[in-house]
CSV table of C-alpha atoms in Angstrom, one decimal:
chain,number,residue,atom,x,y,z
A,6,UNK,CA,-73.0,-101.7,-25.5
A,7,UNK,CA,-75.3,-99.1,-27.2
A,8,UNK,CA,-74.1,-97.5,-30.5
A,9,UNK,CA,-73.9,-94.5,-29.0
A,10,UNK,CA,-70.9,-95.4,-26.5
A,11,UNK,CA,-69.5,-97.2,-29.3
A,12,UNK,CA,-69.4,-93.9,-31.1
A,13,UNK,CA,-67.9,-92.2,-28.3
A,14,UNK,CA,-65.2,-94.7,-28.0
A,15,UNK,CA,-64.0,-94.4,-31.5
A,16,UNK,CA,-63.7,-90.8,-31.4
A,17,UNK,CA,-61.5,-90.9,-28.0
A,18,UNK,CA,-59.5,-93.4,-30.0
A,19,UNK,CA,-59.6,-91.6,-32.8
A,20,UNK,CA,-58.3,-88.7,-30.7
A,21,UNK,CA,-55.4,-90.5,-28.9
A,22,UNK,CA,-54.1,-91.9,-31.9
A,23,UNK,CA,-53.6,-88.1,-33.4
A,24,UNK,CA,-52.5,-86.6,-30.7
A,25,UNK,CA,-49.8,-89.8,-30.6
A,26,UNK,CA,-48.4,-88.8,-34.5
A,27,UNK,CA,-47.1,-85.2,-32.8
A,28,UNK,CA,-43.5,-85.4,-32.2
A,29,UNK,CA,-42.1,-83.8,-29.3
A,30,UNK,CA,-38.3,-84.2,-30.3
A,31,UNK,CA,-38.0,-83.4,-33.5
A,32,UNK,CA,-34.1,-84.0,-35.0
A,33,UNK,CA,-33.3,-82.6,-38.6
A,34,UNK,CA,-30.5,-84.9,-39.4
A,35,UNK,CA,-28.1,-87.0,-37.1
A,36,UNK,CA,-26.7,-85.6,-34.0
A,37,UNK,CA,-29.1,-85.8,-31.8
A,38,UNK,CA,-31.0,-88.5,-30.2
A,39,UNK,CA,-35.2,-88.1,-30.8
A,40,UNK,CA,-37.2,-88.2,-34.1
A,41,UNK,CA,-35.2,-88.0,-37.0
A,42,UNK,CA,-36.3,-85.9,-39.8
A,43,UNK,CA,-34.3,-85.0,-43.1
A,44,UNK,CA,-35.6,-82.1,-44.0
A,45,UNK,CA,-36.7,-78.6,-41.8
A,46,UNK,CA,-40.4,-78.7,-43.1
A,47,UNK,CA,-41.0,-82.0,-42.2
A,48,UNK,CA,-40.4,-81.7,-38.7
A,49,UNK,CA,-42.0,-78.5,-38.1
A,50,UNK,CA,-45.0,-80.6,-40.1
A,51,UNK,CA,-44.8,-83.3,-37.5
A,52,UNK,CA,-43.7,-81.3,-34.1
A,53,UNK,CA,-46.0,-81.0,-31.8
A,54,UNK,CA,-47.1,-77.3,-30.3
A,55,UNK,CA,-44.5,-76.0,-27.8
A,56,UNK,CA,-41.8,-78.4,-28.7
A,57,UNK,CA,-38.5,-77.9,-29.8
A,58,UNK,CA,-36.7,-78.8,-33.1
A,59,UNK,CA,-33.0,-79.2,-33.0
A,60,UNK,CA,-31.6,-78.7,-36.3
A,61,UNK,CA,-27.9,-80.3,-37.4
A,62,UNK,CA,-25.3,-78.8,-38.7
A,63,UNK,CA,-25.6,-78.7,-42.9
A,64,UNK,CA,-26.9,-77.0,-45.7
A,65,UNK,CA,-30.8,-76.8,-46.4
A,66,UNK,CA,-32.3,-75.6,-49.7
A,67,UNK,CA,-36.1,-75.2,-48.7
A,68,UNK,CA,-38.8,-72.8,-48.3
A,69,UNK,CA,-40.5,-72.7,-45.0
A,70,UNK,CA,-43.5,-72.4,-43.8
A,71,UNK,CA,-44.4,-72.3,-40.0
A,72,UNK,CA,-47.5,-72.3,-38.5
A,73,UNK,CA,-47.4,-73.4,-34.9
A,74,UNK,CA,-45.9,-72.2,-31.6
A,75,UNK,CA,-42.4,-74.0,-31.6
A,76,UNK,CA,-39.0,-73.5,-31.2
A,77,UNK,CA,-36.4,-74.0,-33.7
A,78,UNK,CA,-32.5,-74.2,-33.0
A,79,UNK,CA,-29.4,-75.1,-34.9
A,80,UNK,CA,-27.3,-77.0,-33.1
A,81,UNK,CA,-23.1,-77.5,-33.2
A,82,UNK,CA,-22.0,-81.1,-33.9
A,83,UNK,CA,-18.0,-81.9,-33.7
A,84,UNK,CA,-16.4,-78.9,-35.0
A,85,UNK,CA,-19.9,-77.9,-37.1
A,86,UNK,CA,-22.3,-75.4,-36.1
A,87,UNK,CA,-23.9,-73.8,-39.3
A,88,UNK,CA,-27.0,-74.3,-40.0
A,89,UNK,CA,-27.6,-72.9,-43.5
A,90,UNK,CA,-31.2,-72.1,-44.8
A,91,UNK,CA,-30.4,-72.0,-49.0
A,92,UNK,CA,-33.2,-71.0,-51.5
A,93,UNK,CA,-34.2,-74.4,-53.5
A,94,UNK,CA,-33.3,-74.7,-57.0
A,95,UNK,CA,-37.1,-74.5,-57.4
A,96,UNK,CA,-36.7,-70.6,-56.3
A,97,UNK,CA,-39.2,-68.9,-53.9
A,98,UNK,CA,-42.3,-69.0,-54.6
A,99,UNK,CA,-44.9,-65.5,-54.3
A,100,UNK,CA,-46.4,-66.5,-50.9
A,101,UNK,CA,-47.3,-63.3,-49.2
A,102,UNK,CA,-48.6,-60.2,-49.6
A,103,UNK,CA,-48.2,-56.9,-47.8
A,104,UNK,CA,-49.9,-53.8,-48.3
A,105,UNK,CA,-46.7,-52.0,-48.6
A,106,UNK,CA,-44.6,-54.1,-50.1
A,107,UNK,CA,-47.2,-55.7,-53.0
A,108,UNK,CA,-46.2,-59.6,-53.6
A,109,UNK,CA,-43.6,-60.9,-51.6
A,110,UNK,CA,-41.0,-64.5,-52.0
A,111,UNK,CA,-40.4,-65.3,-48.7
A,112,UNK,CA,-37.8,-67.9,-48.0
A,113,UNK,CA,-39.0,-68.3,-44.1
A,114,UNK,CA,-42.8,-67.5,-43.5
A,115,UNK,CA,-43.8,-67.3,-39.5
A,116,UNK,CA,-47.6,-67.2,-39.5
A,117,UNK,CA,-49.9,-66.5,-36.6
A,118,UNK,CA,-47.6,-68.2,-34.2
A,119,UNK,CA,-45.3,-67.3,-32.0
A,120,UNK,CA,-41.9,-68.9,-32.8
A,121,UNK,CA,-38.5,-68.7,-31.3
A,122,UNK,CA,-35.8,-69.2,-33.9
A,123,UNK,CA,-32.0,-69.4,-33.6
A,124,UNK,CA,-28.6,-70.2,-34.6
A,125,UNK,CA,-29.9,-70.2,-37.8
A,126,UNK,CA,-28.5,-69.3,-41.2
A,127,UNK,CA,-30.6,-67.9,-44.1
A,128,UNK,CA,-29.0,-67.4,-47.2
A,129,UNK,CA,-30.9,-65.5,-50.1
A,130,UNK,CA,-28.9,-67.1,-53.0
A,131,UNK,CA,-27.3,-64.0,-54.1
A,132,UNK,CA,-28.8,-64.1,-57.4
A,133,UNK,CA,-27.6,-61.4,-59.7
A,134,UNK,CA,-31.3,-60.6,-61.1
A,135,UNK,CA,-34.5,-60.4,-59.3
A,136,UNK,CA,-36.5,-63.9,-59.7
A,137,UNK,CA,-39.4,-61.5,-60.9
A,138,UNK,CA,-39.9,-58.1,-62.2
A,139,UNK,CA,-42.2,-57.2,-59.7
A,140,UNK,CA,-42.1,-59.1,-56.0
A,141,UNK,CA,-40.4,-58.2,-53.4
A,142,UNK,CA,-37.6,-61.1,-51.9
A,143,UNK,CA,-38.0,-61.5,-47.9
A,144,UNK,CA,-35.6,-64.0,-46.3
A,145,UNK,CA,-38.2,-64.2,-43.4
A,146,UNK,CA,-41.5,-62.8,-42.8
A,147,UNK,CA,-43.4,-62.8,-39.2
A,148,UNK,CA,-46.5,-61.7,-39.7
A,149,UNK,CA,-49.6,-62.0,-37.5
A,150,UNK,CA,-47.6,-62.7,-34.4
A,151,UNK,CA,-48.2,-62.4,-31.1
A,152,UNK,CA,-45.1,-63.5,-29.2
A,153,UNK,CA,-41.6,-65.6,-30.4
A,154,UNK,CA,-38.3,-64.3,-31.1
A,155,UNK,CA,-35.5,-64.6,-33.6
A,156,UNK,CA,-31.9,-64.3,-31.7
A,157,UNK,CA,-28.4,-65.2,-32.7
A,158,UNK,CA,-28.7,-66.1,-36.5
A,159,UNK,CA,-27.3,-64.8,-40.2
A,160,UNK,CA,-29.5,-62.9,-42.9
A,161,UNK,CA,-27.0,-62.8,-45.9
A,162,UNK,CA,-26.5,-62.9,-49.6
A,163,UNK,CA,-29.7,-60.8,-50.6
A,164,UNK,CA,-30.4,-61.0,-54.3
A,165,UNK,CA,-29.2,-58.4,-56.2
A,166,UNK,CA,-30.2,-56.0,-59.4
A,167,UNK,CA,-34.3,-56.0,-57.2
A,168,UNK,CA,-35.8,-52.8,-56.6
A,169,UNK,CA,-36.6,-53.7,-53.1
A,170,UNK,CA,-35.6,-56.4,-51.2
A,171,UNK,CA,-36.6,-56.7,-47.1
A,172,UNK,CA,-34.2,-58.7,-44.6
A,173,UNK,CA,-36.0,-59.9,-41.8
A,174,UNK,CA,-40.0,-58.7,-42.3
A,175,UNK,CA,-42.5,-58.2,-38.7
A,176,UNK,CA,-45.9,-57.5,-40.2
A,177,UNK,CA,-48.9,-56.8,-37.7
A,178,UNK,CA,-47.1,-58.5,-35.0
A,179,UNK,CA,-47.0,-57.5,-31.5
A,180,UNK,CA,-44.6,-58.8,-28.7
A,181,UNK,CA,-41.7,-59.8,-30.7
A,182,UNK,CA,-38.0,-59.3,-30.2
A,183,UNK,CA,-35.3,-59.8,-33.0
A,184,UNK,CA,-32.3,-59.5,-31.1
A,185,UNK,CA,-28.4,-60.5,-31.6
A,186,UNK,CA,-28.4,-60.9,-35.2
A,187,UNK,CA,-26.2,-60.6,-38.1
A,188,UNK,CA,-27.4,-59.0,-41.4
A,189,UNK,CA,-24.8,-58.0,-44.2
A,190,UNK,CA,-25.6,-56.5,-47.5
A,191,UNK,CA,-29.7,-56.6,-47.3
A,192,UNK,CA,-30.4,-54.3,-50.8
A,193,UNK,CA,-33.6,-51.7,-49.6
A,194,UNK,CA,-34.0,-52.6,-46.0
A,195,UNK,CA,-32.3,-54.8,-43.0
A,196,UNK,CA,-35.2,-54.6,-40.7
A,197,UNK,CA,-38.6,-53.9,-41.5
A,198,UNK,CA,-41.4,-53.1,-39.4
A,199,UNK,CA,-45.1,-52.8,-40.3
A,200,UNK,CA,-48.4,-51.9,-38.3
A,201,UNK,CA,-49.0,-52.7,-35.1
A,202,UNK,CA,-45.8,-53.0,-33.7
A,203,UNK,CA,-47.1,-53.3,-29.9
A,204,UNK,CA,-43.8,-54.4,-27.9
A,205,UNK,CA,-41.8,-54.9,-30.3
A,206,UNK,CA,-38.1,-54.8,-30.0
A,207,UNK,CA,-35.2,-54.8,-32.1
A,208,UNK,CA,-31.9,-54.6,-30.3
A,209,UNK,CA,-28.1,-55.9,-30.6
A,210,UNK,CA,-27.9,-56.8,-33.9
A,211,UNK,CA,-25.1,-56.0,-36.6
A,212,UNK,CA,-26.0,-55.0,-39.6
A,213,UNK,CA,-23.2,-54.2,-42.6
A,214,UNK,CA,-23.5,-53.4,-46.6
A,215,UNK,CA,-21.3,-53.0,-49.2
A,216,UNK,CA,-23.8,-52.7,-51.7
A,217,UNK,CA,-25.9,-50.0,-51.5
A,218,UNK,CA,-28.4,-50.3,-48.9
A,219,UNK,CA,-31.2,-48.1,-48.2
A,220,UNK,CA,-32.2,-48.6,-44.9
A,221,UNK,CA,-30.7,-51.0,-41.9
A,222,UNK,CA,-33.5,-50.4,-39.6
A,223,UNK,CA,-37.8,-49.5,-40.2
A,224,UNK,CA,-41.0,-49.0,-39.1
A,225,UNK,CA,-43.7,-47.9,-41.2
A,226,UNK,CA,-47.4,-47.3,-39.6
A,227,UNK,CA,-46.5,-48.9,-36.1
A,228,UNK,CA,-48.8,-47.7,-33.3
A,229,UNK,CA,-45.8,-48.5,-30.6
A,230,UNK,CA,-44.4,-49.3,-27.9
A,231,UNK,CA,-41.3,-50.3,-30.5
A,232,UNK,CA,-37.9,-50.0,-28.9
A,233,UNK,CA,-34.5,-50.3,-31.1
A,234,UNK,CA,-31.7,-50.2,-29.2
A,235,UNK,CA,-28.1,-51.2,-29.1
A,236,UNK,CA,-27.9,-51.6,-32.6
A,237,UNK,CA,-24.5,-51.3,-34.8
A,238,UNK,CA,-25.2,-50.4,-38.7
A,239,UNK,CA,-22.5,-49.2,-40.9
A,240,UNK,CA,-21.4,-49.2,-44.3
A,241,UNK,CA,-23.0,-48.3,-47.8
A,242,UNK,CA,-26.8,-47.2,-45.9
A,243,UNK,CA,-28.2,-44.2,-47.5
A,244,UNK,CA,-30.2,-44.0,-44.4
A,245,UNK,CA,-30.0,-45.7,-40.7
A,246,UNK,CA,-33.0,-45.9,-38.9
A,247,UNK,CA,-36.5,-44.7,-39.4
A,248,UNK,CA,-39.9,-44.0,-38.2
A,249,UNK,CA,-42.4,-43.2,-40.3
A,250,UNK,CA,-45.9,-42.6,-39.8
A,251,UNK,CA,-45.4,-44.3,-36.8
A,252,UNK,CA,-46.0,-43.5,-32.9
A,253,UNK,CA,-44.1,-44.3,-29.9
A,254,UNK,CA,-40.9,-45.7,-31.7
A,255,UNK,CA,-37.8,-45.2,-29.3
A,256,UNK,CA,-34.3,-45.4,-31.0
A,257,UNK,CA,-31.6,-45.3,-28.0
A,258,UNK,CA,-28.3,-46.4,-27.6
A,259,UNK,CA,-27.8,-47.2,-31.9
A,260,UNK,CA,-24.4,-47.0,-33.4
A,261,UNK,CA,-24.5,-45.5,-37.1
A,262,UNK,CA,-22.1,-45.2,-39.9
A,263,UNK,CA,-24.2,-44.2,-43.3
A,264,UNK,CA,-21.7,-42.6,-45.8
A,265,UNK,CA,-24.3,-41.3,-48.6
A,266,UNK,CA,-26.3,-38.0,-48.3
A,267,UNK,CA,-28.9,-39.6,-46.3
A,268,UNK,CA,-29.4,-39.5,-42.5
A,269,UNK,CA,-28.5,-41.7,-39.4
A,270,UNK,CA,-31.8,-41.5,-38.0
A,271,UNK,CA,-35.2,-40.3,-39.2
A,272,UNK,CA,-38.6,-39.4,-38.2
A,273,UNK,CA,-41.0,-38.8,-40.7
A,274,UNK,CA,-44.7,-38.1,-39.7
A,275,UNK,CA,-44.1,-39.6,-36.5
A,276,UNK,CA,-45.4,-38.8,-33.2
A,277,UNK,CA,-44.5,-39.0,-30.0
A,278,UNK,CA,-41.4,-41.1,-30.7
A,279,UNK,CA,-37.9,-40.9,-29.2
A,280,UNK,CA,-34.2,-40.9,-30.8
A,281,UNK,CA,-31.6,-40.3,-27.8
A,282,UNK,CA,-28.3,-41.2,-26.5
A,283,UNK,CA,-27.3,-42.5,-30.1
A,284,UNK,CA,-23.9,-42.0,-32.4
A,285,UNK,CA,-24.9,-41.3,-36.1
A,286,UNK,CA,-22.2,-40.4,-39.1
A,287,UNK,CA,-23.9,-39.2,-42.2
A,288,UNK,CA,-25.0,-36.2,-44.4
A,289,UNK,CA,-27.8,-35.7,-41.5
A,290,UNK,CA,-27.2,-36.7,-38.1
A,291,UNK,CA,-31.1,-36.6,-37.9
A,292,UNK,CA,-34.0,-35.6,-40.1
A,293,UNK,CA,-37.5,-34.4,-38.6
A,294,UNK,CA,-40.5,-33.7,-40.7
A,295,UNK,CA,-44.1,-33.8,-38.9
A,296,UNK,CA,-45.5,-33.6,-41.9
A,297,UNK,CA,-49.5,-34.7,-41.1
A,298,UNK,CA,-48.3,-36.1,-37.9
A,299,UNK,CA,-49.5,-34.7,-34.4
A,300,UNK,CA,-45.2,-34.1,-33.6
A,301,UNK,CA,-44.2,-33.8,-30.1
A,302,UNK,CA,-41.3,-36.2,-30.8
A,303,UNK,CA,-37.7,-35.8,-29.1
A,304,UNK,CA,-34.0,-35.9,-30.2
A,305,UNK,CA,-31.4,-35.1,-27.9
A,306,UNK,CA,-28.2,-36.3,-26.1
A,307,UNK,CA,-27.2,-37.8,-29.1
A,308,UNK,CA,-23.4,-37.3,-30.7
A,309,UNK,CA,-23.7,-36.8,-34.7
A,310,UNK,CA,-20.4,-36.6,-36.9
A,311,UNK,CA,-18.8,-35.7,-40.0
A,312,UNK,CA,-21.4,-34.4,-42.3
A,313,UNK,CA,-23.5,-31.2,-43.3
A,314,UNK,CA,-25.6,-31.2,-40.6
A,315,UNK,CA,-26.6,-32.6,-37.4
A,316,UNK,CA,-30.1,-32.1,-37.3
A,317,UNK,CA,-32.2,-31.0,-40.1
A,318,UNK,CA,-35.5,-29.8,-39.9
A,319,UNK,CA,-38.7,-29.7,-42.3
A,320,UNK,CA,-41.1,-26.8,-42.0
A,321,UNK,CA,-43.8,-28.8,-40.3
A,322,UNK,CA,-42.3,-29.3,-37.2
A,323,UNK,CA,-44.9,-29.2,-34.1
A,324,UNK,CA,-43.8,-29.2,-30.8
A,325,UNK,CA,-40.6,-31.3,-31.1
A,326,UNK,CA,-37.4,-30.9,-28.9
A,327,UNK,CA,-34.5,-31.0,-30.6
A,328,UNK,CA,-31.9,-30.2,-28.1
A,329,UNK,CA,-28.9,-31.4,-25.6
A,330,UNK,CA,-27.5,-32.7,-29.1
A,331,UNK,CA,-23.5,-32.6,-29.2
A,332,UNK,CA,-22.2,-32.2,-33.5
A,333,UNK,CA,-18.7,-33.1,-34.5
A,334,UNK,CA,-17.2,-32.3,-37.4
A,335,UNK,CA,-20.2,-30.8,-39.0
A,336,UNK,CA,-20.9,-27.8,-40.9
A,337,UNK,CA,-23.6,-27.0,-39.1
A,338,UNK,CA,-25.7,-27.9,-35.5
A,339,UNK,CA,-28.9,-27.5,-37.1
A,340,UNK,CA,-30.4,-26.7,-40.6
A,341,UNK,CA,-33.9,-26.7,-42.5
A,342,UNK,CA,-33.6,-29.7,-44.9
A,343,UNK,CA,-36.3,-28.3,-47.0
């Protein structure tokens, strides 16, 4: 046998044997039959691409980091079915960086893969300072996507006394949907949205606050199609949703309850973007400012209630239409804001 086939055969062995290590039933704990792993990490470390790893009920104090298409699923064992995500008592560390945002801790970090996640809990610890002066906390970040989803899971406990804290982060992602979630008490904003944005949608999901909380829903510099709809917000938002510097963002179908001087829905140097058939409650049922924007946006069949105004409007506003809007309870139908 020349040295040459010889080399060739230890290479397809060498080959097989890797591709043998990936796991294709991944288990995190013991209530499931396939590969049992005891912490999250390691099986997503192990998994092979495309598989899915069933998670157990029980409480998890790591941070994550996922680079590779799978799936990820808590599962219900006997009368069980949380699946709690906890910080370590490590802390998160500073890994990520966002042009908006500066540093970032994130406790879940989706990277250039698309990833379906659900059933999941992640709990930000609740701590009563920042863990620095200066990064921002994300409980999970998807940036880089193309594709995956996050459905059916908890965002909770943000950490408290921080200037800015972000719930669930997409970050030059395209063809995501974050759907049927639960987010309480999230500190600056619930939902957060950066560049990009291609097919991106953000529908069904809850999102409450006692604490002051200044945004439930996003987007800042998306190029669109990004679609947010069927959403319910409520509580202590100074603001609801919002575009900004963003095109082709359609808000339809929302439910909002904001009860400080801010608005239910904004658009702020936006184009071509869309808020209709919506219920908003706050100081402003909508704000508009074009600002350097080209405009052409649209508000109407929407129901505002019990503030000043229902629609106020900046001076540079360029070819918007702001009507078929129905006000309750407010002092006035429309109103320059400034």
């Amino acid at each position: 046998m020349s040295k040459l086939t010889c080399a060739v055969l230890v290479l397809l062995l060498l080959a097989c044997a890797s591709s043998s290590w990936a796991v294709s039933n991944a288990v995190v704990g013991i209530c499931r039959t396939g590969t049992a792993f005891t912490t999250i990490q390691s099986a997503i470390n192990a998994a092979d691409v495309g598989s899915t790893i069933q998670v157990c009920p029980g409480t998890y104090p790591e941070v994550l980091t996922i680079t590779n298409n799978v799936t990820i699923k808590g599962v219900a064992a006997g009368t069980s079915n949380a699946v709690v995500i906890t910080v370590p008592s490590t802390g998160v560390p500073a890994n990520g960086l966002s042009g908006l945002w500066g540093t970032l801790d994130v406790q879940v970090v989706v990277k250039g893969a698309a990833v379906n996640l659900s059933n999941l809990i992640i709990d930000q610890g609740g701590a009563t300072t920042c863990p620095t002066t200066t990064d921002t906390p994300v409980a999970i970040m998807f940036q880089g996507v193309n594709g995956g989803s996050m459905t059916n899971s908890v965002i909770r406990n943000a950490p408290t006394g921080c200037a800015q804290v972000l719930g669930a982060f997409v970050d030059v992602s395209n063809n995501f949907t974050f759907a049927g979630n639960n987010l309480t008490d999230c500190i600056y904003v619930c939902v957060e949205v950066d560049y990009d944005g291609a097919n991106i949608n953000i529908k069904n999901n809850f999102i409450s606050s006692v604490v002051t909380t200044n945004l439930a829903i996003d987007t800042q510099y998306v190029t669109g199609p990004v679609t947010i709809s069927g959403n319910v917000a409520g509580g202590n938002l100074a603001y609801g949703m919002a575009a900004q510097f963003s095109t082709g963002v359609t808000m339809t179908g929302n439910s909002i309850m904001t009860t400080s001087h801010g608005g239910a829905f904004v658009l702020w140097a936006s184009t071509l973007s869309v808020v209709e058939n919506n219920h908003g409650t706050g100081y402003y049922g909508a704000i508009v400012n074009d600002l350097s924007a080209v405009g052409g946006n649209t508000v109407t069949r929407n129901t505002f209630m019990g503030g000043y105004c229902g629609i106020g409007t900046y001076k540079l506003n360029k070819g918007d239409t702001t009507t078929g809007n129905t006000s309750t309870d407010m002092t006035l139908t429309t109103c320059k804001a400034g």
